[in-house]
CSV table of C-alpha atoms in Angstrom, one decimal:
chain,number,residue,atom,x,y,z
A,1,UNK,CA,26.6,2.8,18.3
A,2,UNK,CA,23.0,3.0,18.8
A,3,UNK,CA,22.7,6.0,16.3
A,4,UNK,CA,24.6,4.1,13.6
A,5,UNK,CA,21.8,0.8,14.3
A,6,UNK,CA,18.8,3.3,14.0
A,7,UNK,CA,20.6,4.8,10.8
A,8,UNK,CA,21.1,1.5,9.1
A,9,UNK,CA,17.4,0.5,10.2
A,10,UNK,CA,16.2,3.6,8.5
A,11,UNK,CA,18.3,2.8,5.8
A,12,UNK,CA,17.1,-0.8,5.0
A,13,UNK,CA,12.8,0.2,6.1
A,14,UNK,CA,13.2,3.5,3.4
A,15,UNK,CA,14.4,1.0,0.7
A,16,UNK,CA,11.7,-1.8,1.2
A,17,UNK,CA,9.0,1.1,1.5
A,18,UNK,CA,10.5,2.6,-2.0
A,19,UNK,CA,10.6,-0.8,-3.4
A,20,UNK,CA,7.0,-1.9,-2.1
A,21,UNK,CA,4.9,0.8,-1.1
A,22,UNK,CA,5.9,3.5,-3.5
A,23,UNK,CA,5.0,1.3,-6.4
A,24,UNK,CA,1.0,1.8,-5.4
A,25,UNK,CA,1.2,5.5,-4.5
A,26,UNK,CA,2.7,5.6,-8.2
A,27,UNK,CA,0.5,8.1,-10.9
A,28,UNK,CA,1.6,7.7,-14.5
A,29,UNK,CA,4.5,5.7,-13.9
A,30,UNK,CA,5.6,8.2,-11.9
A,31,UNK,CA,7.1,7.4,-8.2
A,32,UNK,CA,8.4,9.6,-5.2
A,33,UNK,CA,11.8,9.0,-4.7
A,34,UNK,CA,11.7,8.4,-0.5
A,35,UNK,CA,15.4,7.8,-0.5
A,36,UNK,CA,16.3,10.5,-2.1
A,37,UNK,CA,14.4,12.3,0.8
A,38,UNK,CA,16.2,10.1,3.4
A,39,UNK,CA,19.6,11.5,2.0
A,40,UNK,CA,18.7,14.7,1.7
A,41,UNK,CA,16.9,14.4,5.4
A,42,UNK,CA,19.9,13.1,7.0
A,43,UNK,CA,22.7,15.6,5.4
A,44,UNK,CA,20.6,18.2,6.4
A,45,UNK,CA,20.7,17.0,10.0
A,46,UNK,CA,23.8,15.5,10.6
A,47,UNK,CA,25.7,17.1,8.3
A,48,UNK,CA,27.8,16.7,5.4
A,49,UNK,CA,29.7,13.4,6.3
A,50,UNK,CA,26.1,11.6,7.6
A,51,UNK,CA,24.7,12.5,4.1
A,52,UNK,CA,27.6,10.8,2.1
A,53,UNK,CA,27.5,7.7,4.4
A,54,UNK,CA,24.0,7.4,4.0
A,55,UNK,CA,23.7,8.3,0.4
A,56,UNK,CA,26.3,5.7,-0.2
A,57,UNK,CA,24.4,2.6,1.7
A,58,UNK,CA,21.2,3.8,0.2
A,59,UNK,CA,22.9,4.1,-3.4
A,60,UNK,CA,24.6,0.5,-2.6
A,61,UNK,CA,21.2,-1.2,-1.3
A,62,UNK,CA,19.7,0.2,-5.2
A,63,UNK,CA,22.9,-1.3,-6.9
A,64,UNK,CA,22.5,-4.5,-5.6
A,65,UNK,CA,18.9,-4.8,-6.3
A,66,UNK,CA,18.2,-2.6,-9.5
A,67,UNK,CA,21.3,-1.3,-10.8
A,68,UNK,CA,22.3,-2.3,-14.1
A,69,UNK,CA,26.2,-0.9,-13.8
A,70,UNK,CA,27.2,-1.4,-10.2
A,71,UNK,CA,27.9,2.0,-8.0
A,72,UNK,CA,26.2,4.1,-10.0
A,73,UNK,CA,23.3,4.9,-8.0
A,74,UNK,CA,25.9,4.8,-5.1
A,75,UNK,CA,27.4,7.4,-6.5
A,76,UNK,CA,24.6,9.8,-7.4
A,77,UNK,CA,23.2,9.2,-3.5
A,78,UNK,CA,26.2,9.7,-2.3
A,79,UNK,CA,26.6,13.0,-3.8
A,80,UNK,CA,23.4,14.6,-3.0
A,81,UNK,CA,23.5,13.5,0.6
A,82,UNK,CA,26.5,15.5,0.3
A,83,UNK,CA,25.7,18.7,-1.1
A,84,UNK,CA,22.7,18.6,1.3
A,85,UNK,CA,24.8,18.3,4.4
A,86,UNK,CA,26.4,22.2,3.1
A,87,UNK,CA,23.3,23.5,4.1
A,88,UNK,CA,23.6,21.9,8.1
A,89,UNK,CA,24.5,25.0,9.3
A,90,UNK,CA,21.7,27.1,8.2
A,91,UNK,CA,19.1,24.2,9.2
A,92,UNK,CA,16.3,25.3,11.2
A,93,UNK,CA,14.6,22.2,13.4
A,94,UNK,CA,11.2,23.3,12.5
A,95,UNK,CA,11.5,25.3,8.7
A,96,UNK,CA,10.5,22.2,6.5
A,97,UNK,CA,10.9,25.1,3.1
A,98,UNK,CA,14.8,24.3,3.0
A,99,UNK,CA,14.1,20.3,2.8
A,100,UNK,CA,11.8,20.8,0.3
A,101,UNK,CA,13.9,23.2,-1.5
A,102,UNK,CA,17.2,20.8,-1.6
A,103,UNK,CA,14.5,17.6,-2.6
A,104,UNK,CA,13.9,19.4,-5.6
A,105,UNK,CA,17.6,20.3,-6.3
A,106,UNK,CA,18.9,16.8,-5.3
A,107,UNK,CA,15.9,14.7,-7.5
A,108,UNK,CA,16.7,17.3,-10.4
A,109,UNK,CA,20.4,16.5,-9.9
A,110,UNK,CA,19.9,12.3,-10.0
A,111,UNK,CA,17.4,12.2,-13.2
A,112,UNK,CA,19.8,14.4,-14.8
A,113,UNK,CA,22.9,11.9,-13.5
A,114,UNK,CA,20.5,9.0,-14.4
A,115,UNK,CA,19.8,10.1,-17.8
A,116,UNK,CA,23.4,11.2,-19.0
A,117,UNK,CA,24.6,7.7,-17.5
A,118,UNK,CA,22.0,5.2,-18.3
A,119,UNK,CA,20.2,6.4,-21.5
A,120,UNK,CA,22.8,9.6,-22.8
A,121,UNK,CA,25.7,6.6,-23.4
A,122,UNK,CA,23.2,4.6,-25.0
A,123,UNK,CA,22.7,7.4,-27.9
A,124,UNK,CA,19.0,7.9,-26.9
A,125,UNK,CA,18.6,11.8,-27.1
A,126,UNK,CA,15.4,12.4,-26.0
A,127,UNK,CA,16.1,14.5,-23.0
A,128,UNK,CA,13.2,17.2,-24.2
A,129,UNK,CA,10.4,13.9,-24.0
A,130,UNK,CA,12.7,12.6,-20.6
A,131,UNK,CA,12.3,16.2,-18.8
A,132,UNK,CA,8.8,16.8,-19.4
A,133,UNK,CA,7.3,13.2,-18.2
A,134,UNK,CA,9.5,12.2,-15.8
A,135,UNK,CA,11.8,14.6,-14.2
A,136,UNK,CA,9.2,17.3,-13.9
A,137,UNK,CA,6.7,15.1,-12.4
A,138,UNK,CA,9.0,13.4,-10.3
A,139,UNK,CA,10.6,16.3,-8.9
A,140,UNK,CA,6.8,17.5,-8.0
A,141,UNK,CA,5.9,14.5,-6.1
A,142,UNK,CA,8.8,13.9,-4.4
A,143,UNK,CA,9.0,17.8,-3.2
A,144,UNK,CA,4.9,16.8,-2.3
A,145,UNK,CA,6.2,14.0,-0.3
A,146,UNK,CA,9.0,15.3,1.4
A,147,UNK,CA,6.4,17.5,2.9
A,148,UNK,CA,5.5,14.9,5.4
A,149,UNK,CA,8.0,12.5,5.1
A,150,UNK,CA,10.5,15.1,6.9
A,151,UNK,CA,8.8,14.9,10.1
A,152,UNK,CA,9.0,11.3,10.6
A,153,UNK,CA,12.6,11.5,9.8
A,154,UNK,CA,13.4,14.6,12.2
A,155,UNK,CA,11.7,12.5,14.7
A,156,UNK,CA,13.5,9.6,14.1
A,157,UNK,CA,16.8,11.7,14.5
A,158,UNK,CA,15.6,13.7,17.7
A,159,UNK,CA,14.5,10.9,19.3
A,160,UNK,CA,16.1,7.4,18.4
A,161,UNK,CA,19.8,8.9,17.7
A,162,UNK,CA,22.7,11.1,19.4
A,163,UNK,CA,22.8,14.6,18.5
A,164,UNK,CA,26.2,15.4,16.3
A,165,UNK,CA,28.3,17.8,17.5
A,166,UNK,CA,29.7,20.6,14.6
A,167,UNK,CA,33.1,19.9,14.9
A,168,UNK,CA,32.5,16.1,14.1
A,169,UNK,CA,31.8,17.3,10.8
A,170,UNK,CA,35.4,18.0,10.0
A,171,UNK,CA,37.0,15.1,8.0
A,172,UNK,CA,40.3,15.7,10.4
A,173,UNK,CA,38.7,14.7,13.2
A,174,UNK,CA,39.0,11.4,14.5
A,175,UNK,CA,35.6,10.0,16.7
């Protein structure tokens, strides 16, 4: 129970620092996507069903908010936290390269998921002009940020929540 409070107070402190904080550190227009790197963070450490739970609430917390179609960004969260959580069983505690590495991936996987469902549907083709200043830079920054961010959020889960155990990763079994 306690891991599930500190999860949902990560949760809720990643989205008020992406919605406040991330708006100053912003060049060009340009902002790190922190809950992105909370999703990727958290598959990558707890595994596959931790990243879809907290990609979901993350995802839900930008609907409500921002979102002009509701469970879209849900949707795309969900999914990367996900994929991420494949890669639990290689995770090293200390190797911050594979975070990085799946950052990229997962922020190159939502701009292209945001751009085929919010501007692709809308007949605006520019994915050329939408690649080169804004996916690109984003994916730089947020693979800059993830640098550091990672460690607080390994310490969070070290410290503040229960260690899972690998079979809890199995969808069959019942906690």
């Amino acid at each position: 129970m306690k891991s599930k409070i500190v999860l949902f107070l990560t949760i809720v402190f990643t989205f008020l620092l992406q919605c406040t904080v991330m708006d100053f550190i912003s060049i060009g227009s340009i902002t790190p996507n922190l809950i992105l790197i909370l999703c990727v963070s958290m598959g990558l450490m707890r595994g596959r069903k931790s990243g879809l739970w907290v990609g979901f609430f993350s995802g839900l917390l930008v609907d409500m908010f921002y979102g002009s179609v509701f469970g879209v960004y849900a949707l795309i969260y969900m999914y990367v936290g996900f994929i991420s959580g494949y890669a639990h069983s290689i995770y090293y505690d200390n190797d911050v390269k594979i975070p990085m590495i799946l950052a990229a991936g997962g922020d190159l996987l939502y701009n292209l998921a945001v751009y085929g469902l919010q501007f692709l549907l809308r007949g605006r083709l520019g994915l050329e002009t939408y690649i080169y200043r804004i996916i690109i830079p984003e994916v730089f920054y947020t693979v800059f940020l993830t640098f550091f961010v990672y460690r607080a959020f390994y310490y969070i889960n070290h410290h503040f929540m229960s260690v899972t155990k690998k079979e809890s990763e199995s969808i069959w079994v019942l906690k």
